[in-house]
């Protein structure tokens, strides 16, 4: 048979750049050096640089051993969903007035996707999404892929290396009508710079007076300070104190170390319980249209952690262990850089909060650190502080010191 020359449907297809965070991780994994350091992906590591299965999660997996593998409904596990709502909204009026709808999601990304799809279906007109500049790269990708007009709201001042409240408020005040904004509930990714409570109050007022819909990306509740209530302060302020509507995108990847289980939830707080019922149906419909029904295992683990008194108590301790170690490593890094007299000022490392440090060095220095010292970080110079430990922090600081000296004055 003669070959038939075939034209392709894909001739106009263009390849897409690999993800900036996971691509660095791929290079790290391919590096054979015993001294390599991974401060790239935001995943907790213990003091030996190893992934940590939380003691509370070990208790939960023993508790659920032998369970079946049936389908969950579209909302996911009701027990898990209710426990997540209780965790965040215990004692709130929104909860007692049944104004909270929500479903299980594929971690934080799945929650953001379902939040966007629900906004599209449930509001006649929200077309604009504001995201902070900078932000976690997936925010732009997700909302752009869903067909929203994505706008960057200035959030960080490179010179002062801190949150730029005036600039952020100004962009909210000038936001397009019919907008939503993605806020980081705590531990801003990548800068580690959170507004103060006073500043949050002003942000909330600006959002309310402009009629903007707030979406809280809440991937670090409990992981930031060690206390979920403390880290959820901004969310509760919007909902309890100001009676605002909002979407909350929860992830238990970091706080329970359940990265690969993809367990999270998307919650909507609405003005009335009737609207909440409508939103619940739209959320479940969005789930059906994307993944049909969510996976079971992570939901079972998270539910066991959140609903068994002894396991929840252990989890509270685990959160303190993780956040405490990160805080300690911030201090150690700052101490080392100070001891070495590294050019530049580094106080921002101890002022920032959460999983990440935002070094503020140039892209060429990031490349140099990887090539010369086998130190792997995101090209924005964001480092996952959890990748540092007593065994590698000196090596890391020396590498940064040598790099800063080489490029000083450039
Ligand atoms: C990160 O920011 O490193 C993590 O949230 C992993 C991811 O999905 O990007």
JSON list of N, CA and C in Angstrom, two decimals, residues 165-236:
[
{"chain": "A", "resi": 165, "resn": "UNK", "atom": "N", "xyz": [1.16, 48.68, 50.31]},
{"chain": "A", "resi": 165, "resn": "UNK", "atom": "CA", "xyz": [-0.26, 48.85, 50.63]},
{"chain": "A", "resi": 165, "resn": "UNK", "atom": "C", "xyz": [-0.92, 49.93, 49.77]},
{"chain": "A", "resi": 166, "resn": "UNK", "atom": "N", "xyz": [-0.23, 51.05, 49.62]},
{"chain": "A", "resi": 166, "resn": "UNK", "atom": "CA", "xyz": [-0.83, 52.16, 48.87]},
{"chain": "A", "resi": 166, "resn": "UNK", "atom": "C", "xyz": [-1.12, 51.74, 47.43]},
{"chain": "A", "resi": 167, "resn": "UNK", "atom": "N", "xyz": [-0.14, 51.08, 46.82]},
{"chain": "A", "resi": 167, "resn": "UNK", "atom": "CA", "xyz": [-0.30, 50.67, 45.41]},
{"chain": "A", "resi": 167, "resn": "UNK", "atom": "C", "xyz": [-1.42, 49.64, 45.27]},
{"chain": "A", "resi": 168, "resn": "UNK", "atom": "N", "xyz": [-1.49, 48.72, 46.22]},
{"chain": "A", "resi": 168, "resn": "UNK", "atom": "CA", "xyz": [-2.53, 47.68, 46.13]},
{"chain": "A", "resi": 168, "resn": "UNK", "atom": "C", "xyz": [-3.92, 48.30, 46.29]},
{"chain": "A", "resi": 169, "resn": "UNK", "atom": "N", "xyz": [-4.05, 49.18, 47.29]},
{"chain": "A", "resi": 169, "resn": "UNK", "atom": "CA", "xyz": [-5.35, 49.84, 47.50]},
{"chain": "A", "resi": 169, "resn": "UNK", "atom": "C", "xyz": [-5.75, 50.65, 46.27]},
{"chain": "A", "resi": 170, "resn": "UNK", "atom": "N", "xyz": [-4.77, 51.32, 45.67]},
{"chain": "A", "resi": 170, "resn": "UNK", "atom": "CA", "xyz": [-5.07, 52.17, 44.50]},
{"chain": "A", "resi": 170, "resn": "UNK", "atom": "C", "xyz": [-5.59, 51.30, 43.36]},
{"chain": "A", "resi": 171, "resn": "UNK", "atom": "N", "xyz": [-5.00, 50.12, 43.18]},
{"chain": "A", "resi": 171, "resn": "UNK", "atom": "CA", "xyz": [-5.47, 49.30, 42.06]},
{"chain": "A", "resi": 171, "resn": "UNK", "atom": "C", "xyz": [-6.85, 48.72, 42.36]},
{"chain": "A", "resi": 172, "resn": "UNK", "atom": "N", "xyz": [-7.14, 48.47, 43.62]},
{"chain": "A", "resi": 172, "resn": "UNK", "atom": "CA", "xyz": [-8.50, 48.01, 43.95]},
{"chain": "A", "resi": 172, "resn": "UNK", "atom": "C", "xyz": [-9.51, 49.13, 43.72]},
{"chain": "A", "resi": 173, "resn": "UNK", "atom": "N", "xyz": [-9.12, 50.34, 44.10]},
{"chain": "A", "resi": 173, "resn": "UNK", "atom": "CA", "xyz": [-10.04, 51.47, 43.94]},
{"chain": "A", "resi": 173, "resn": "UNK", "atom": "C", "xyz": [-10.33, 51.74, 42.46]},
{"chain": "A", "resi": 174, "resn": "UNK", "atom": "N", "xyz": [-9.38, 51.38, 41.60]},
{"chain": "A", "resi": 174, "resn": "UNK", "atom": "CA", "xyz": [-9.56, 51.65, 40.16]},
{"chain": "A", "resi": 174, "resn": "UNK", "atom": "C", "xyz": [-10.00, 50.40, 39.40]},
{"chain": "A", "resi": 175, "resn": "UNK", "atom": "N", "xyz": [-10.37, 49.34, 40.13]},
{"chain": "A", "resi": 175, "resn": "UNK", "atom": "CA", "xyz": [-10.70, 48.08, 39.46]},
{"chain": "A", "resi": 175, "resn": "UNK", "atom": "C", "xyz": [-11.91, 48.25, 38.55]},
{"chain": "A", "resi": 176, "resn": "UNK", "atom": "N", "xyz": [-11.92, 47.47, 37.48]},
{"chain": "A", "resi": 176, "resn": "UNK", "atom": "CA", "xyz": [-13.07, 47.46, 36.55]},
{"chain": "A", "resi": 176, "resn": "UNK", "atom": "C", "xyz": [-14.33, 47.11, 37.36]},
{"chain": "A", "resi": 177, "resn": "UNK", "atom": "N", "xyz": [-15.46, 47.62, 36.93]},
{"chain": "A", "resi": 177, "resn": "UNK", "atom": "CA", "xyz": [-16.69, 47.13, 37.53]},
{"chain": "A", "resi": 177, "resn": "UNK", "atom": "C", "xyz": [-16.80, 45.62, 37.22]},
{"chain": "A", "resi": 178, "resn": "UNK", "atom": "N", "xyz": [-17.49, 44.88, 38.03]},
{"chain": "A", "resi": 178, "resn": "UNK", "atom": "CA", "xyz": [-17.68, 43.44, 37.79]},
{"chain": "A", "resi": 178, "resn": "UNK", "atom": "C", "xyz": [-16.38, 42.66, 37.86]},
{"chain": "A", "resi": 179, "resn": "UNK", "atom": "N", "xyz": [-15.67, 42.87, 38.94]},
{"chain": "A", "resi": 179, "resn": "UNK", "atom": "CA", "xyz": [-14.39, 42.20, 39.11]},
{"chain": "A", "resi": 179, "resn": "UNK", "atom": "C", "xyz": [-14.39, 41.28, 40.31]},
{"chain": "A", "resi": 180, "resn": "UNK", "atom": "N", "xyz": [-13.45, 40.36, 40.28]},
{"chain": "A", "resi": 180, "resn": "UNK", "atom": "CA", "xyz": [-13.12, 39.57, 41.46]},
{"chain": "A", "resi": 180, "resn": "UNK", "atom": "C", "xyz": [-11.63, 39.75, 41.71]},
{"chain": "A", "resi": 181, "resn": "UNK", "atom": "N", "xyz": [-11.21, 39.51, 42.94]},
{"chain": "A", "resi": 181, "resn": "UNK", "atom": "CA", "xyz": [-9.77, 39.62, 43.26]},
{"chain": "A", "resi": 181, "resn": "UNK", "atom": "C", "xyz": [-9.33, 38.36, 43.99]},
{"chain": "A", "resi": 182, "resn": "UNK", "atom": "N", "xyz": [-8.16, 37.87, 43.64]},
{"chain": "A", "resi": 182, "resn": "UNK", "atom": "CA", "xyz": [-7.61, 36.70, 44.34]},
{"chain": "A", "resi": 182, "resn": "UNK", "atom": "C", "xyz": [-6.67, 37.22, 45.43]},
{"chain": "A", "resi": 183, "resn": "UNK", "atom": "N", "xyz": [-7.05, 36.93, 46.67]},
{"chain": "A", "resi": 183, "resn": "UNK", "atom": "CA", "xyz": [-6.24, 37.35, 47.82]},
{"chain": "A", "resi": 183, "resn": "UNK", "atom": "C", "xyz": [-5.56, 36.12, 48.42]},
{"chain": "A", "resi": 184, "resn": "UNK", "atom": "N", "xyz": [-4.39, 36.32, 48.99]},
{"chain": "A", "resi": 184, "resn": "UNK", "atom": "CA", "xyz": [-3.73, 35.20, 49.68]},
{"chain": "A", "resi": 184, "resn": "UNK", "atom": "C", "xyz": [-4.10, 35.34, 51.16]},
{"chain": "A", "resi": 185, "resn": "UNK", "atom": "N", "xyz": [-4.82, 34.38, 51.69]},
{"chain": "A", "resi": 185, "resn": "UNK", "atom": "CA", "xyz": [-5.33, 34.51, 53.06]},
{"chain": "A", "resi": 185, "resn": "UNK", "atom": "C", "xyz": [-4.21, 34.75, 54.06]},
{"chain": "A", "resi": 186, "resn": "UNK", "atom": "N", "xyz": [-3.08, 34.10, 53.85]},
{"chain": "A", "resi": 186, "resn": "UNK", "atom": "CA", "xyz": [-1.89, 34.32, 54.67]},
{"chain": "A", "resi": 186, "resn": "UNK", "atom": "C", "xyz": [-0.70, 33.75, 53.92]},
{"chain": "A", "resi": 187, "resn": "UNK", "atom": "N", "xyz": [0.51, 34.11, 54.35]},
{"chain": "A", "resi": 187, "resn": "UNK", "atom": "CA", "xyz": [1.74, 33.56, 53.77]},
{"chain": "A", "resi": 187, "resn": "UNK", "atom": "C", "xyz": [1.78, 33.78, 52.25]},
{"chain": "A", "resi": 188, "resn": "UNK", "atom": "N", "xyz": [1.73, 35.04, 51.86]},
{"chain": "A", "resi": 188, "resn": "UNK", "atom": "CA", "xyz": [1.67, 35.37, 50.43]},
{"chain": "A", "resi": 188, "resn": "UNK", "atom": "C", "xyz": [2.77, 34.64, 49.65]},
{"chain": "A", "resi": 189, "resn": "UNK", "atom": "N", "xyz": [2.34, 33.99, 48.59]},
{"chain": "A", "resi": 189, "resn": "UNK", "atom": "CA", "xyz": [3.24, 33.22, 47.72]},
{"chain": "A", "resi": 189, "resn": "UNK", "atom": "C", "xyz": [3.43, 34.01, 46.42]},
{"chain": "A", "resi": 190, "resn": "UNK", "atom": "N", "xyz": [4.58, 34.53, 46.10]},
{"chain": "A", "resi": 190, "resn": "UNK", "atom": "CA", "xyz": [5.90, 34.14, 46.58]},
{"chain": "A", "resi": 190, "resn": "UNK", "atom": "C", "xyz": [6.56, 35.08, 47.59]},
{"chain": "A", "resi": 191, "resn": "UNK", "atom": "N", "xyz": [5.98, 36.22, 47.94]},
{"chain": "A", "resi": 191, "resn": "UNK", "atom": "CA", "xyz": [6.80, 37.23, 48.64]},
{"chain": "A", "resi": 191, "resn": "UNK", "atom": "C", "xyz": [6.94, 37.02, 50.14]},
{"chain": "A", "resi": 192, "resn": "UNK", "atom": "N", "xyz": [6.02, 36.24, 50.75]},
{"chain": "A", "resi": 192, "resn": "UNK", "atom": "CA", "xyz": [6.05, 36.09, 52.20]},
{"chain": "A", "resi": 192, "resn": "UNK", "atom": "C", "xyz": [5.68, 37.38, 52.92]},
{"chain": "A", "resi": 193, "resn": "UNK", "atom": "N", "xyz": [5.10, 38.33, 52.20]},
{"chain": "A", "resi": 193, "resn": "UNK", "atom": "CA", "xyz": [4.71, 39.61, 52.81]},
{"chain": "A", "resi": 193, "resn": "UNK", "atom": "C", "xyz": [3.20, 39.70, 52.92]},
{"chain": "A", "resi": 194, "resn": "UNK", "atom": "N", "xyz": [2.70, 39.67, 54.14]},
{"chain": "A", "resi": 194, "resn": "UNK", "atom": "CA", "xyz": [1.26, 39.76, 54.36]},
{"chain": "A", "resi": 194, "resn": "UNK", "atom": "C", "xyz": [0.90, 41.15, 54.87]},
{"chain": "A", "resi": 195, "resn": "UNK", "atom": "N", "xyz": [-0.31, 41.63, 54.55]},
{"chain": "A", "resi": 195, "resn": "UNK", "atom": "CA", "xyz": [-0.78, 42.88, 55.15]},
{"chain": "A", "resi": 195, "resn": "UNK", "atom": "C", "xyz": [-0.95, 42.70, 56.66]},
{"chain": "A", "resi": 196, "resn": "UNK", "atom": "N", "xyz": [-0.84, 43.79, 57.40]},
{"chain": "A", "resi": 196, "resn": "UNK", "atom": "CA", "xyz": [-1.17, 43.75, 58.84]},
{"chain": "A", "resi": 196, "resn": "UNK", "atom": "C", "xyz": [-2.70, 43.68, 58.96]},
{"chain": "A", "resi": 197, "resn": "UNK", "atom": "N", "xyz": [-3.18, 43.47, 60.18]},
{"chain": "A", "resi": 197, "resn": "UNK", "atom": "CA", "xyz": [-4.64, 43.42, 60.36]},
{"chain": "A", "resi": 197, "resn": "UNK", "atom": "C", "xyz": [-5.29, 44.75, 60.00]},
{"chain": "A", "resi": 198, "resn": "UNK", "atom": "N", "xyz": [-4.63, 45.82, 60.37]},
{"chain": "A", "resi": 198, "resn": "UNK", "atom": "CA", "xyz": [-5.15, 47.14, 60.03]},
{"chain": "A", "resi": 198, "resn": "UNK", "atom": "C", "xyz": [-5.23, 47.30, 58.50]},
{"chain": "A", "resi": 199, "resn": "UNK", "atom": "N", "xyz": [-4.19, 46.85, 57.84]},
{"chain": "A", "resi": 199, "resn": "UNK", "atom": "CA", "xyz": [-4.19, 46.95, 56.37]},
{"chain": "A", "resi": 199, "resn": "UNK", "atom": "C", "xyz": [-5.26, 46.05, 55.76]},
{"chain": "A", "resi": 200, "resn": "UNK", "atom": "N", "xyz": [-5.46, 44.87, 56.35]},
{"chain": "A", "resi": 200, "resn": "UNK", "atom": "CA", "xyz": [-6.52, 43.99, 55.84]},
{"chain": "A", "resi": 200, "resn": "UNK", "atom": "C", "xyz": [-7.88, 44.69, 55.95]},
{"chain": "A", "resi": 201, "resn": "UNK", "atom": "N", "xyz": [-8.08, 45.40, 57.05]},
{"chain": "A", "resi": 201, "resn": "UNK", "atom": "CA", "xyz": [-9.35, 46.10, 57.24]},
{"chain": "A", "resi": 201, "resn": "UNK", "atom": "C", "xyz": [-9.55, 47.10, 56.11]},
{"chain": "A", "resi": 202, "resn": "UNK", "atom": "N", "xyz": [-8.50, 47.79, 55.75]},
{"chain": "A", "resi": 202, "resn": "UNK", "atom": "CA", "xyz": [-8.61, 48.78, 54.66]},
{"chain": "A", "resi": 202, "resn": "UNK", "atom": "C", "xyz": [-8.80, 48.09, 53.30]},
{"chain": "A", "resi": 203, "resn": "UNK", "atom": "N", "xyz": [-8.15, 46.95, 53.13]},
{"chain": "A", "resi": 203, "resn": "UNK", "atom": "CA", "xyz": [-8.34, 46.19, 51.88]},
{"chain": "A", "resi": 203, "resn": "UNK", "atom": "C", "xyz": [-9.81, 45.76, 51.76]},
{"chain": "A", "resi": 204, "resn": "UNK", "atom": "N", "xyz": [-10.33, 45.25, 52.88]},
{"chain": "A", "resi": 204, "resn": "UNK", "atom": "CA", "xyz": [-11.72, 44.79, 52.88]},
{"chain": "A", "resi": 204, "resn": "UNK", "atom": "C", "xyz": [-12.68, 45.92, 52.54]},
{"chain": "A", "resi": 205, "resn": "UNK", "atom": "N", "xyz": [-12.43, 47.10, 53.13]},
{"chain": "A", "resi": 205, "resn": "UNK", "atom": "CA", "xyz": [-13.30, 48.26, 52.85]},
{"chain": "A", "resi": 205, "resn": "UNK", "atom": "C", "xyz": [-13.23, 48.63, 51.38]},
{"chain": "A", "resi": 206, "resn": "UNK", "atom": "N", "xyz": [-12.01, 48.62, 50.83]},
{"chain": "A", "resi": 206, "resn": "UNK", "atom": "CA", "xyz": [-11.83, 49.00, 49.42]},
{"chain": "A", "resi": 206, "resn": "UNK", "atom": "C", "xyz": [-12.56, 48.01, 48.52]},
{"chain": "A", "resi": 207, "resn": "UNK", "atom": "N", "xyz": [-12.48, 46.74, 48.85]},
{"chain": "A", "resi": 207, "resn": "UNK", "atom": "CA", "xyz": [-13.12, 45.70, 48.04]},
{"chain": "A", "resi": 207, "resn": "UNK", "atom": "C", "xyz": [-14.64, 45.83, 48.12]},
{"chain": "A", "resi": 208, "resn": "UNK", "atom": "N", "xyz": [-15.11, 46.08, 49.36]},
{"chain": "A", "resi": 208, "resn": "UNK", "atom": "CA", "xyz": [-16.55, 46.21, 49.53]},
{"chain": "A", "resi": 208, "resn": "UNK", "atom": "C", "xyz": [-17.09, 47.44, 48.82]},
{"chain": "A", "resi": 209, "resn": "UNK", "atom": "N", "xyz": [-16.39, 48.56, 48.97]},
{"chain": "A", "resi": 209, "resn": "UNK", "atom": "CA", "xyz": [-16.96, 49.78, 48.38]},
{"chain": "A", "resi": 209, "resn": "UNK", "atom": "C", "xyz": [-16.92, 49.74, 46.85]},
{"chain": "A", "resi": 210, "resn": "UNK", "atom": "N", "xyz": [-16.01, 48.95, 46.30]},
{"chain": "A", "resi": 210, "resn": "UNK", "atom": "CA", "xyz": [-15.94, 48.85, 44.83]},
{"chain": "A", "resi": 210, "resn": "UNK", "atom": "C", "xyz": [-16.81, 47.70, 44.30]},
{"chain": "A", "resi": 211, "resn": "UNK", "atom": "N", "xyz": [-17.42, 46.94, 45.22]},
{"chain": "A", "resi": 211, "resn": "UNK", "atom": "CA", "xyz": [-18.28, 45.82, 44.80]},
{"chain": "A", "resi": 211, "resn": "UNK", "atom": "C", "xyz": [-17.51, 44.66, 44.18]},
{"chain": "A", "resi": 212, "resn": "UNK", "atom": "N", "xyz": [-16.26, 44.50, 44.61]},
{"chain": "A", "resi": 212, "resn": "UNK", "atom": "CA", "xyz": [-15.41, 43.42, 44.06]},
{"chain": "A", "resi": 212, "resn": "UNK", "atom": "C", "xyz": [-15.70, 42.14, 44.83]},
{"chain": "A", "resi": 213, "resn": "UNK", "atom": "N", "xyz": [-15.63, 41.00, 44.14]},
{"chain": "A", "resi": 213, "resn": "UNK", "atom": "CA", "xyz": [-15.86, 39.72, 44.82]},
{"chain": "A", "resi": 213, "resn": "UNK", "atom": "C", "xyz": [-14.51, 39.14, 45.25]},
{"chain": "A", "resi": 214, "resn": "UNK", "atom": "N", "xyz": [-14.34, 38.86, 46.56]},
{"chain": "A", "resi": 214, "resn": "UNK", "atom": "CA", "xyz": [-13.04, 38.33, 47.02]},
{"chain": "A", "resi": 214, "resn": "UNK", "atom": "C", "xyz": [-12.96, 36.80, 46.95]},
{"chain": "A", "resi": 215, "resn": "UNK", "atom": "N", "xyz": [-11.86, 36.33, 46.39]},
{"chain": "A", "resi": 215, "resn": "UNK", "atom": "CA", "xyz": [-11.55, 34.89, 46.37]},
{"chain": "A", "resi": 215, "resn": "UNK", "atom": "C", "xyz": [-10.30, 34.72, 47.22]},
{"chain": "A", "resi": 216, "resn": "UNK", "atom": "N", "xyz": [-10.41, 33.96, 48.29]},
{"chain": "A", "resi": 216, "resn": "UNK", "atom": "CA", "xyz": [-9.23, 33.74, 49.14]},
{"chain": "A", "resi": 216, "resn": "UNK", "atom": "C", "xyz": [-8.54, 32.45, 48.74]},
{"chain": "A", "resi": 217, "resn": "UNK", "atom": "N", "xyz": [-7.30, 32.57, 48.27]},
{"chain": "A", "resi": 217, "resn": "UNK", "atom": "CA", "xyz": [-6.48, 31.38, 48.09]},
{"chain": "A", "resi": 217, "resn": "UNK", "atom": "C", "xyz": [-5.89, 31.08, 49.47]},
{"chain": "A", "resi": 218, "resn": "UNK", "atom": "N", "xyz": [-6.30, 29.93, 50.02]},
{"chain": "A", "resi": 218, "resn": "UNK", "atom": "CA", "xyz": [-6.00, 29.65, 51.43]},
{"chain": "A", "resi": 218, "resn": "UNK", "atom": "C", "xyz": [-5.24, 28.33, 51.54]},
{"chain": "A", "resi": 219, "resn": "UNK", "atom": "N", "xyz": [-4.04, 28.32, 51.00]},
{"chain": "A", "resi": 219, "resn": "UNK", "atom": "CA", "xyz": [-3.27, 27.08, 50.95]},
{"chain": "A", "resi": 219, "resn": "UNK", "atom": "C", "xyz": [-2.42, 26.87, 52.20]},
{"chain": "A", "resi": 220, "resn": "UNK", "atom": "N", "xyz": [-2.34, 27.88, 53.07]},
{"chain": "A", "resi": 220, "resn": "UNK", "atom": "CA", "xyz": [-1.36, 27.80, 54.17]},
{"chain": "A", "resi": 220, "resn": "UNK", "atom": "C", "xyz": [-1.98, 27.99, 55.55]},
{"chain": "A", "resi": 221, "resn": "UNK", "atom": "N", "xyz": [-3.29, 27.79, 55.67]},
{"chain": "A", "resi": 221, "resn": "UNK", "atom": "CA", "xyz": [-3.93, 28.01, 56.97]},
{"chain": "A", "resi": 221, "resn": "UNK", "atom": "C", "xyz": [-3.37, 27.03, 57.99]},
{"chain": "A", "resi": 222, "resn": "UNK", "atom": "N", "xyz": [-2.87, 27.54, 59.07]},
{"chain": "A", "resi": 222, "resn": "UNK", "atom": "CA", "xyz": [-2.29, 26.69, 60.12]},
{"chain": "A", "resi": 222, "resn": "UNK", "atom": "C", "xyz": [-0.80, 26.45, 59.90]},
{"chain": "A", "resi": 223, "resn": "UNK", "atom": "N", "xyz": [-0.40, 26.42, 58.65]},
{"chain": "A", "resi": 223, "resn": "UNK", "atom": "CA", "xyz": [1.00, 26.16, 58.31]},
{"chain": "A", "resi": 223, "resn": "UNK", "atom": "C", "xyz": [1.85, 27.41, 58.55]},
{"chain": "A", "resi": 224, "resn": "UNK", "atom": "N", "xyz": [1.19, 28.57, 58.48]},
{"chain": "A", "resi": 224, "resn": "UNK", "atom": "CA", "xyz": [1.93, 29.82, 58.58]},
{"chain": "A", "resi": 224, "resn": "UNK", "atom": "C", "xyz": [2.37, 30.10, 60.01]},
{"chain": "A", "resi": 225, "resn": "UNK", "atom": "N", "xyz": [1.37, 30.18, 60.91]},
{"chain": "A", "resi": 225, "resn": "UNK", "atom": "CA", "xyz": [1.69, 30.55, 62.30]},
{"chain": "A", "resi": 225, "resn": "UNK", "atom": "C", "xyz": [1.68, 29.35, 63.23]},
{"chain": "A", "resi": 226, "resn": "UNK", "atom": "N", "xyz": [1.12, 28.24, 62.77]},
{"chain": "A", "resi": 226, "resn": "UNK", "atom": "CA", "xyz": [0.91, 27.10, 63.66]},
{"chain": "A", "resi": 226, "resn": "UNK", "atom": "C", "xyz": [-0.53, 27.05, 64.16]},
{"chain": "A", "resi": 227, "resn": "UNK", "atom": "N", "xyz": [-1.32, 28.11, 63.88]},
{"chain": "A", "resi": 227, "resn": "UNK", "atom": "CA", "xyz": [-2.73, 28.13, 64.34]},
{"chain": "A", "resi": 227, "resn": "UNK", "atom": "C", "xyz": [-3.64, 28.48, 63.17]},
{"chain": "A", "resi": 228, "resn": "UNK", "atom": "N", "xyz": [-4.62, 27.62, 62.92]},
{"chain": "A", "resi": 228, "resn": "UNK", "atom": "CA", "xyz": [-5.56, 27.88, 61.82]},
{"chain": "A", "resi": 228, "resn": "UNK", "atom": "C", "xyz": [-6.34, 29.16, 62.08]},
{"chain": "A", "resi": 229, "resn": "UNK", "atom": "N", "xyz": [-6.81, 29.34, 63.30]},
{"chain": "A", "resi": 229, "resn": "UNK", "atom": "CA", "xyz": [-7.61, 30.54, 63.60]},
{"chain": "A", "resi": 229, "resn": "UNK", "atom": "C", "xyz": [-6.82, 31.82, 63.37]},
{"chain": "A", "resi": 230, "resn": "UNK", "atom": "N", "xyz": [-5.60, 31.80, 63.77]},
{"chain": "A", "resi": 230, "resn": "UNK", "atom": "CA", "xyz": [-4.74, 32.98, 63.58]},
{"chain": "A", "resi": 230, "resn": "UNK", "atom": "C", "xyz": [-4.58, 33.27, 62.08]},
{"chain": "A", "resi": 231, "resn": "UNK", "atom": "N", "xyz": [-4.30, 32.22, 61.33]},
{"chain": "A", "resi": 231, "resn": "UNK", "atom": "CA", "xyz": [-4.03, 32.40, 59.89]},
{"chain": "A", "resi": 231, "resn": "UNK", "atom": "C", "xyz": [-5.30, 32.72, 59.10]},
{"chain": "A", "resi": 232, "resn": "UNK", "atom": "N", "xyz": [-6.47, 32.38, 59.69]},
{"chain": "A", "resi": 232, "resn": "UNK", "atom": "CA", "xyz": [-7.73, 32.63, 58.98]},
{"chain": "A", "resi": 232, "resn": "UNK", "atom": "C", "xyz": [-8.32, 33.99, 59.36]},
{"chain": "A", "resi": 233, "resn": "UNK", "atom": "N", "xyz": [-7.54, 34.80, 60.05]},
{"chain": "A", "resi": 233, "resn": "UNK", "atom": "CA", "xyz": [-8.08, 36.06, 60.57]},
{"chain": "A", "resi": 233, "resn": "UNK", "atom": "C", "xyz": [-8.70, 36.93, 59.46]},
{"chain": "A", "resi": 234, "resn": "UNK", "atom": "N", "xyz": [-7.99, 37.08, 58.37]},
{"chain": "A", "resi": 234, "resn": "UNK", "atom": "CA", "xyz": [-8.49, 37.97, 57.31]},
{"chain": "A", "resi": 234, "resn": "UNK", "atom": "C", "xyz": [-9.82, 37.45, 56.75]},
{"chain": "A", "resi": 235, "resn": "UNK", "atom": "N", "xyz": [-9.88, 36.15, 56.52]},
{"chain": "A", "resi": 235, "resn": "UNK", "atom": "CA", "xyz": [-11.13, 35.56, 55.98]},
{"chain": "A", "resi": 235, "resn": "UNK", "atom": "C", "xyz": [-12.28, 35.84, 56.95]},
{"chain": "A", "resi": 236, "resn": "UNK", "atom": "N", "xyz": [-12.04, 35.56, 58.22]},
{"chain": "A", "resi": 236, "resn": "UNK", "atom": "CA", "xyz": [-13.12, 35.74, 59.21]},
{"chain": "A", "resi": 236, "resn": "UNK", "atom": "C", "xyz": [-13.49, 37.22, 59.33]}
]
